[in-house]
XYZ file of C-alpha atoms in Angstrom:
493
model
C -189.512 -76.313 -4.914
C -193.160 -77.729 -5.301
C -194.563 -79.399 -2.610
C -197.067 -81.924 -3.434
C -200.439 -81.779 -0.942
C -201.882 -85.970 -0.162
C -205.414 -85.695 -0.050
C -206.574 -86.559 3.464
C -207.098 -90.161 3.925
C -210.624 -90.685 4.555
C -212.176 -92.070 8.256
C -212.394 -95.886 8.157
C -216.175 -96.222 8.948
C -217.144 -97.782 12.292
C -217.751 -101.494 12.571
C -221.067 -102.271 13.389
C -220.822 -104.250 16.562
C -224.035 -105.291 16.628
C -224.657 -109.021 16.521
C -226.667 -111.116 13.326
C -230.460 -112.555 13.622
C -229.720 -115.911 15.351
C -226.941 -114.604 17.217
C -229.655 -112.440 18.959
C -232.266 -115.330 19.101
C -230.217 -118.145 19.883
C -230.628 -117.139 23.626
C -234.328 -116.631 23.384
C -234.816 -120.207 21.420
C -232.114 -121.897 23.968
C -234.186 -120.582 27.342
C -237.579 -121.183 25.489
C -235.960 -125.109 24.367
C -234.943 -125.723 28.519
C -238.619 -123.949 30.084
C -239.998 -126.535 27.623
C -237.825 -129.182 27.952
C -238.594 -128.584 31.976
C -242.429 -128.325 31.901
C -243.735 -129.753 28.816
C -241.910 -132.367 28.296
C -243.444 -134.770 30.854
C -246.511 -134.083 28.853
C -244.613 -135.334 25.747
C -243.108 -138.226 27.409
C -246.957 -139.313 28.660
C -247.690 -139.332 24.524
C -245.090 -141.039 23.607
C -245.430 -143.778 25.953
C -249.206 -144.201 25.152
C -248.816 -143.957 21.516
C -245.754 -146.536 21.571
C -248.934 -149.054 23.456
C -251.178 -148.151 20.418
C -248.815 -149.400 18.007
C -249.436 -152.378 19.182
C -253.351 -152.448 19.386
C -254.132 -153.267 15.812
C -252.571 -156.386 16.257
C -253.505 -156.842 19.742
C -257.355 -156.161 18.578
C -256.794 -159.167 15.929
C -255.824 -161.402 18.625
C -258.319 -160.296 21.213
C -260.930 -160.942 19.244
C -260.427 -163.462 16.541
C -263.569 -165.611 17.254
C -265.327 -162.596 16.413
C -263.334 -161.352 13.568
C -262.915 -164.481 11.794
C -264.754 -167.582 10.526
C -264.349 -170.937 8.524
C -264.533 -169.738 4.671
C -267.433 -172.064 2.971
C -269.374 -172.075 -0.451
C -271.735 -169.013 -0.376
C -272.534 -166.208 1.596
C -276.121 -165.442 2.810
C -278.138 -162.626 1.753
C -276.608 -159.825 3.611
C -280.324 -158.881 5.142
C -280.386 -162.082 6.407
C -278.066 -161.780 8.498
C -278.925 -158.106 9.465
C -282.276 -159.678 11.062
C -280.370 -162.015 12.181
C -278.553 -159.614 14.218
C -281.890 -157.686 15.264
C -282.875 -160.785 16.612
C -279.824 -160.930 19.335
C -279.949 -157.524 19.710
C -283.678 -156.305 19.925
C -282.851 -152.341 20.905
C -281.211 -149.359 19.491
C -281.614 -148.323 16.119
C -279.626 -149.929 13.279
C -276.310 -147.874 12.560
C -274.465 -149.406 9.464
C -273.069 -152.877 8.282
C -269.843 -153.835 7.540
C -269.545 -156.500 4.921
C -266.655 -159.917 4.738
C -263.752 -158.097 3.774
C -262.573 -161.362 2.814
C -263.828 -165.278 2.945
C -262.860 -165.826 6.414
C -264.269 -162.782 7.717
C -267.563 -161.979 9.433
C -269.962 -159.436 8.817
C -270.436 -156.357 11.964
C -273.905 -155.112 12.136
C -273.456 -152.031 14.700
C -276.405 -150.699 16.379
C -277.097 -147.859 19.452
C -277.208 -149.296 22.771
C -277.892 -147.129 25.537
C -275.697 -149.220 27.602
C -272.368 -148.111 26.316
C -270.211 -144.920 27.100
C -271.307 -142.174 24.830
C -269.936 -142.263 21.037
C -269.908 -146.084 21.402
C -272.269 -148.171 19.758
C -272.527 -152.254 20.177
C -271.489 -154.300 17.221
C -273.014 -157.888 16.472
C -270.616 -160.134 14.308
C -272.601 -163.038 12.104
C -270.986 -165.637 10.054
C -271.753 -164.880 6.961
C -271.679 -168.531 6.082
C -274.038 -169.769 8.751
C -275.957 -166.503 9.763
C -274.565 -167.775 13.620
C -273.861 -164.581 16.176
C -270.270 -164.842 17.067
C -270.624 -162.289 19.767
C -271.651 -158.935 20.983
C -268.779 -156.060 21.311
C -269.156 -152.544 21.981
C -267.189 -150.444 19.185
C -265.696 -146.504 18.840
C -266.193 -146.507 14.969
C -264.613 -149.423 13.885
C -261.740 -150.028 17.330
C -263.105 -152.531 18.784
C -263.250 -152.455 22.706
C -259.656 -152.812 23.492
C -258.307 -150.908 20.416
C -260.806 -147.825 21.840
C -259.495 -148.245 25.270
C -255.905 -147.550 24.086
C -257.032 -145.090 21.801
C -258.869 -143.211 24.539
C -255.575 -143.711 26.759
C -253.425 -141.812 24.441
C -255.909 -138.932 23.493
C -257.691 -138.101 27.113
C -255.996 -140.470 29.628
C -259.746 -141.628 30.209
C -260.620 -138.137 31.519
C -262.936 -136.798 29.059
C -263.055 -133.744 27.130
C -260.470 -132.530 30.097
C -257.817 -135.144 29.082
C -257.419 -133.925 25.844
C -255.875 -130.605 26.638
C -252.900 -133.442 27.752
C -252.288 -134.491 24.154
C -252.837 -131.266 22.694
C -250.287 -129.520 24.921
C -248.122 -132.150 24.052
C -248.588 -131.681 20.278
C -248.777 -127.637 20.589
C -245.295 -127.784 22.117
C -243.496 -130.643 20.434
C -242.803 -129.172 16.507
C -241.709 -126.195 18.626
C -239.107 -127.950 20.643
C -238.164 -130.128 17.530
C -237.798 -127.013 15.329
C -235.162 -125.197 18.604
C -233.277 -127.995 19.601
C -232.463 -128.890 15.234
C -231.745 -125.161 15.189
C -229.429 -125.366 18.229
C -227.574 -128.189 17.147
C -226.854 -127.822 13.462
C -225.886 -124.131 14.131
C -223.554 -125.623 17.586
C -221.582 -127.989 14.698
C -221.583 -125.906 11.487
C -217.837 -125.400 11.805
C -218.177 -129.147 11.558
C -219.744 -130.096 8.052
C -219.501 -134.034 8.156
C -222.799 -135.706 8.609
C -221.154 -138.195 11.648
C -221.295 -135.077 14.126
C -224.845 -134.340 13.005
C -226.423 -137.803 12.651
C -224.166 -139.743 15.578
C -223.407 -139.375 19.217
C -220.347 -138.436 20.214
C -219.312 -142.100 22.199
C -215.686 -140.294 23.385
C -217.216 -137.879 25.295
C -218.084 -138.119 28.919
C -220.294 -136.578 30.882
C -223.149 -134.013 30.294
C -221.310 -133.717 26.836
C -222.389 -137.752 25.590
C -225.806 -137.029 27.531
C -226.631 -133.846 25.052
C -224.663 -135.963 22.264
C -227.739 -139.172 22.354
C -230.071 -136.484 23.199
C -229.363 -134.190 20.422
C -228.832 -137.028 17.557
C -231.500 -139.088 18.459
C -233.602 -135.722 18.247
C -232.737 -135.480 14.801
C -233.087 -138.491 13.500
C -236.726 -138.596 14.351
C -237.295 -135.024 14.213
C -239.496 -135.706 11.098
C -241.910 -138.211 12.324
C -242.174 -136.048 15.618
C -242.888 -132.980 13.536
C -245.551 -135.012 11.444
C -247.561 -136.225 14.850
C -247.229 -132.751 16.121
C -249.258 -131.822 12.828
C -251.533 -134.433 12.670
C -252.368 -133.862 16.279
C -253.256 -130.881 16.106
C -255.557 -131.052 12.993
C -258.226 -133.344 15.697
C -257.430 -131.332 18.526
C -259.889 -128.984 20.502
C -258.935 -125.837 20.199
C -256.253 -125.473 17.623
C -258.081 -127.979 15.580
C -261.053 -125.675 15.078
C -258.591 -122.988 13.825
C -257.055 -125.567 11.317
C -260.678 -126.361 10.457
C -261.296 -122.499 9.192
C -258.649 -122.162 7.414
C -258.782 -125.759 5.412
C -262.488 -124.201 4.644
C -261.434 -121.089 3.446
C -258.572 -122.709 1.641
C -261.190 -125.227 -0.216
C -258.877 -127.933 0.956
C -261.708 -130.128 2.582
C -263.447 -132.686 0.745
C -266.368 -133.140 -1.016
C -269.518 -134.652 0.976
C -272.059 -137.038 -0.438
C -275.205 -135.824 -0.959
C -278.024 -138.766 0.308
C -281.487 -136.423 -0.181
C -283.360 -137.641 -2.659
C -285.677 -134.402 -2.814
C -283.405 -132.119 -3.745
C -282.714 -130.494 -0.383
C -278.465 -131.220 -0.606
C -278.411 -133.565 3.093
C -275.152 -135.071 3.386
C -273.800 -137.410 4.771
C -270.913 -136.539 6.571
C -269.482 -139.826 7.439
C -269.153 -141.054 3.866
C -265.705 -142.417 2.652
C -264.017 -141.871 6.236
C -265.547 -144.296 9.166
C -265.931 -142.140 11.625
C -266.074 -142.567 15.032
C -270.167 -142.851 16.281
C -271.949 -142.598 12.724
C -275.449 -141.350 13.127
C -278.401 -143.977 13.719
C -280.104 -145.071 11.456
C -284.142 -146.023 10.275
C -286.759 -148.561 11.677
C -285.446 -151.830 10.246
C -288.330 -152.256 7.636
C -285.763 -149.996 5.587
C -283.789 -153.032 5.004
C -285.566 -155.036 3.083
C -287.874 -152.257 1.663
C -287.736 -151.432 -2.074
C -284.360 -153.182 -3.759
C -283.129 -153.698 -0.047
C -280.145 -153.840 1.645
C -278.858 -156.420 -0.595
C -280.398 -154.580 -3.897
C -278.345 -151.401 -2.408
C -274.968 -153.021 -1.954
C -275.181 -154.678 -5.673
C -275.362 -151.651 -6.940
C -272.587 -150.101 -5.076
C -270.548 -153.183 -6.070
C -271.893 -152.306 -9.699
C -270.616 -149.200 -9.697
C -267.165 -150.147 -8.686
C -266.809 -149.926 -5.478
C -265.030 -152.500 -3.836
C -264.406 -154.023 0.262
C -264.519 -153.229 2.539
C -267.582 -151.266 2.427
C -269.353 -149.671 5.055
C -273.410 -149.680 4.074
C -275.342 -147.069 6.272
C -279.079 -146.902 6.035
C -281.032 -143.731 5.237
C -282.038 -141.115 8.049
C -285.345 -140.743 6.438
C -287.792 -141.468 4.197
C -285.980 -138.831 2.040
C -282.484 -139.947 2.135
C -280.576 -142.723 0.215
C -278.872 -145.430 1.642
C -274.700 -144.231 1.534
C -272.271 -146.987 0.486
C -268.540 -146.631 1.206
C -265.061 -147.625 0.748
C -263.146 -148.060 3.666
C -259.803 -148.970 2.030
C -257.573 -146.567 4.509
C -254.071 -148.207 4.333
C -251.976 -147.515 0.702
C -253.415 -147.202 -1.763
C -256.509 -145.290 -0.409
C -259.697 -146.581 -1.921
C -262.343 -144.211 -0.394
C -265.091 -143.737 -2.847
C -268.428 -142.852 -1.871
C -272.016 -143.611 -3.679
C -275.924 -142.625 -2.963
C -278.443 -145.239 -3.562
C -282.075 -145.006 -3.924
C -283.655 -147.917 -1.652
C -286.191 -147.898 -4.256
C -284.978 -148.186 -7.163
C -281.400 -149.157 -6.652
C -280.524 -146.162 -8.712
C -277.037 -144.064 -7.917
C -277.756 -140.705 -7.582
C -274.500 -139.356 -6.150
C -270.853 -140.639 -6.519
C -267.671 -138.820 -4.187
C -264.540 -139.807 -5.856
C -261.332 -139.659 -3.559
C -258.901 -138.972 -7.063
C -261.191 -135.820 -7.445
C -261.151 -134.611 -3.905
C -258.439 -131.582 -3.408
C -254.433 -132.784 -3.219
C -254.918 -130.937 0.818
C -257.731 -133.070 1.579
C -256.231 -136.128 0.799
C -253.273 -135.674 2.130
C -254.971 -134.529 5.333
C -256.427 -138.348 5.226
C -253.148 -139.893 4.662
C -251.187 -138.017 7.295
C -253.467 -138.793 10.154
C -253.931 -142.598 9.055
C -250.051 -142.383 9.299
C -250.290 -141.048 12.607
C -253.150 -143.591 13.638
C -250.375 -146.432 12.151
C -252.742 -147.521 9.371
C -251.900 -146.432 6.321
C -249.018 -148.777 5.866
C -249.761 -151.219 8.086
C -247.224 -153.153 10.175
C -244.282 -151.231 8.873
C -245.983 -147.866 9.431
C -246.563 -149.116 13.253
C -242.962 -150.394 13.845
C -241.801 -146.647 12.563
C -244.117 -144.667 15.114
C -243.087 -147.353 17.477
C -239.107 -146.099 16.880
C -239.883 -142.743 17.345
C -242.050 -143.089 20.374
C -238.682 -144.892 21.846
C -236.741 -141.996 20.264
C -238.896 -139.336 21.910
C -238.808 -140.919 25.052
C -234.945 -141.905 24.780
C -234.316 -138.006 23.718
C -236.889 -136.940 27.277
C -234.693 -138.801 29.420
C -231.412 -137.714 28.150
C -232.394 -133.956 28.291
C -233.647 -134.425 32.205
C -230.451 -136.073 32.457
C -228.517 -133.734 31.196
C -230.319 -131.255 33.289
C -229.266 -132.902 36.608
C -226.054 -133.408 35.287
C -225.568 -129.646 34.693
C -226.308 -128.552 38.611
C -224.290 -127.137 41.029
C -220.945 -129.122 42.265
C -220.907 -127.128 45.964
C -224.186 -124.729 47.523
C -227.656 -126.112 48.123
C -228.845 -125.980 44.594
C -230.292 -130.007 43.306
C -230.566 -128.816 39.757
C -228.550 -126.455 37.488
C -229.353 -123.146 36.702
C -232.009 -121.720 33.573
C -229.969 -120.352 30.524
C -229.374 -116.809 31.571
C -231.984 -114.237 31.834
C -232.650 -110.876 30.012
C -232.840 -112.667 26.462
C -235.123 -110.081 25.535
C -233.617 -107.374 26.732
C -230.865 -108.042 24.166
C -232.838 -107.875 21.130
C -232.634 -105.479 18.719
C -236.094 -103.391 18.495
C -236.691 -104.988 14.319
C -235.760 -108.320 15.583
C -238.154 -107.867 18.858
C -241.037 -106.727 16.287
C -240.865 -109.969 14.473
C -240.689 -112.159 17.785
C -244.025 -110.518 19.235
C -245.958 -110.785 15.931
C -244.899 -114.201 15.382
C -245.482 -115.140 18.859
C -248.990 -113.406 19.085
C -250.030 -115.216 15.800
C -248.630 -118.377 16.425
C -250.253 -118.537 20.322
C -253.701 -117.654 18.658
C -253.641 -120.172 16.344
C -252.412 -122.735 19.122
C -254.448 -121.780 21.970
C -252.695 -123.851 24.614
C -249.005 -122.781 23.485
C -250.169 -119.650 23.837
C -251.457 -119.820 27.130
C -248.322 -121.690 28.561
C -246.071 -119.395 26.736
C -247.472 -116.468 29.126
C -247.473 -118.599 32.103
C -243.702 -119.373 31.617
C -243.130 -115.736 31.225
C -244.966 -114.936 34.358
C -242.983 -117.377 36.523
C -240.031 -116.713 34.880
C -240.541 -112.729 36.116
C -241.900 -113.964 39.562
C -238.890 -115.995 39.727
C -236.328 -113.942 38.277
C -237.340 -110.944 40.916
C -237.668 -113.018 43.500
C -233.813 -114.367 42.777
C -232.432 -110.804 42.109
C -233.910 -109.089 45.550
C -232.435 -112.607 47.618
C -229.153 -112.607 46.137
C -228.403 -108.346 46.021
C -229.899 -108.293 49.748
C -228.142 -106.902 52.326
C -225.546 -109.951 53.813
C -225.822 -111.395 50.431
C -223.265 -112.518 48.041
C -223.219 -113.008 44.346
C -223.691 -116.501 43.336
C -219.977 -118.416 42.779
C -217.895 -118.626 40.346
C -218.751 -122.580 39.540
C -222.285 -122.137 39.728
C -221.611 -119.172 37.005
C -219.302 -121.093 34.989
C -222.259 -124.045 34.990
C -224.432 -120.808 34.025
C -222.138 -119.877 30.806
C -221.390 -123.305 30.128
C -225.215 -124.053 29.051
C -225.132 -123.102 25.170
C -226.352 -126.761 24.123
C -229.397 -128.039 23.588
């Protein structure tokens, strides 16, 4: 009888046991989201309040100073030198910095000038009827925010402490795409065994507890996630120090706009505030300059001529070899920003800066941060910062609250627990690779993230030492089992 041999079944190869990507980062990005939810978010919540009062100060600056800012409309306007020497004449000092034309017939016209009297970067504006050539008033000006609108704006950028403040604001915006970008991560991942759009978009309003609190915070989170992530941009781009790195790599990236050229010997000066109103332009000539050659008047008709159209900002020459720069000053949709040269003497254009031909990057660096400033679409771009200023500080609240909510029911601990430690530790050595080298580049290019980041890891060592030597001591018992179960119970954002 033939007996028939089976081949030997074949070893059933190992599982790997060794977790995915975000399984291994989600405890990184959930202890990173709570050390910045703890530390940096008062810094956020200080932004968000300030910005949600300068939503309000383009309006308020309309009211504030109306008698200024508006006149009766009548038959013609006076010569527009006119009522430059007009201006000279109430205010004899500083040197003559630009002039702001009617914008409309029941506007007046802001001759600015330097006046040592002011804070620096501030110059003192002097607003004539056009109609009349009658000095409304006197008001010092931070480009073209009036007093109160610059006192706001100075509140939300340096919480009128200088240079210093800033690092505030720029802390704020380092950290806040990178708390947006963990807690959206955390959340969508938390309810993807959940596909319908109401457990993404709205709160859970059966749940009680720490489980509603991290329902509002998590929803209202998302739903202005993208405005938050477009001021954490756009904040950055004027900051201090991460602003200068944005600054190199727009250059070598050609995405920054064209300047206009005002030297009339061929030496390529520019002017450098052409087209954008910037804050503190630079002064300007004696006055003679403006009524010398064609004139003031002679220079704005030919800037009108060649299509440019209010409001204009006209600033005088620097020198005897410069031309007068003419500019549009259109910054709410659509954008009119067009720039021209003019000879004083002969009237002549002998430079045009198109915005349509600057690069798509350069203009849309304009747009976003007129966005952020509320101005690009007026009052309905200020009522949608003002929602997600409320949102941000709304979504602040809730995750405090949610933090006190998650502390200990019995011991001596006020507050709950950190997500647990050793996050790191747990990585797999590819996966660690990738964290350092995006981390390094990331805090390099964002000084002030990068700086924190380290701190937090110091204190979180000092700490975490400090805990493990207390609680393994002799006489010392493990922490218990509720504060533990708080512990493994923190897997929300």
């Amino acid at each position: 009888m033939t007996t028939t041999t089976q081949p030997p079944t074949p070893p059933t190869p190992p599982v790997s046991t060794r977790p995915g990507v975000w399984a291994q980062l989600k405890p990184l990005v959930l202890r990173l989201h709570f050390y910045a939810g703890v530390f940096i978010a008062p810094f956020i919540l200080i932004a968000a309040v300030t910005g949600l009062i300068y939503t309000a100060a383009p309006n308020l600056e309309n009211i504030v100073y109306a008698d200024q800012l508006k006149v009766e409309p009548g038959q013609a306007a006076m010569p527009l030198s006119e009522q430059v020497a007009v201006a000279r004449q109430a205010h004899p000092d500083g040197d003559l910095v630009e002039v702001r034309p009617p914008v409309s017939t029941d506007s007046s016209t802001r001759v600015v000038f330097t006046d040592d009297t002011v804070p620096t970067d501030y110059n003192k504006a002097v607003f004539v009827d056009p109609y009349t050539n009658e000095v409304l008033g006197q008001e010092k000006t931070f480009g073209q925010w009036l007093g109160v609108r610059a006192w706001i704006d100075d509140l939300h950028r340096n919480l009128h402490l200088g240079a210093f403040g800033r690092n505030y604001s720029e802390l704020a915006a380092s950290w806040l795409w990178v708390v947006v970008l963990g807690g959206l991560a955390l959340w969508f991942t938390k309810r993807r065994s959940d596909r319908r759009a109401r457990r993404l978009l709205l709160p859970e309003t059966s749940a009680k507890g720490r489980r509603r609190t991290l329902s509002w915070h998590a929803t209202i989170g998302v739903w202005v996630a993208l405005g938050a992530l477009l001021l954490s941009a756009t904040g950055l781009t004027w900051s201090r120090h991460a602003g200068a790195n944005i600054g190199e790599i727009r250059q070598s990236l050609s995405w920054t706009g064209t300047s206009l050229s005002t030297s009339l010997d061929g030496s390529g000066a520019t002017d450098e505030h052409a087209g954008h109103a910037g804050h503190g332009a630079a002064a300007g000539s004696a006055d003679a300059v403006v009524t010398d050659g064609v004139g003031i008047d002679g220079v704005t008709a030919s800037a009108r001529a060649a299509g440019l159209r209010d409001p204009l900002v006209v600033t005088p020459p620097a020198d005897a070899t410069s031309a007068w720069s003419v500019s549009e000053n259109k910054r709410s949709a659509p954008t009119r920003s067009d720039s021209v040269a003019v000879d004083p003497g002969t009237g002549q254009v002998v430079d045009r800066v198109a915005f349509a031909d600057q690069p798509f990057m350069a203009k849309m660096t304009d747009w976003t941060i007129d966005a952020h400033m509320g101005i690009l679409f007026g009052l309905a771009n200020q009522l949608v910062l003002a929602a997600i200023a409320i949102g941000l500080i709304l979504v602040v609240v809730q995750g405090y609250r949610s933090w006190w909510q998650r502390r200990p029911t019995r011991g001596d601990r006020l507050v709950g627990r950190a997500p647990a430690r050793g996050t790191w530790r747990r990585l797999s050595p590819g996966v660690l690779v990738g964290v350092v080298v995006v981390v390094a580049a990331v805090g390099w290019f964002v000084p002030l993230l990068g700086v924190t980041l380290v701190a937090f890891l110091v204190v979180d060592t000092v700490v975490g030492r400090r805990a493990t030597s207390t609680e393994t001591g002799p006489g010392r018992q493990h922490p218990r089992s509720d504060e533990l179960k708080v512990e493994r119970s923190a897997d929300a954002p």
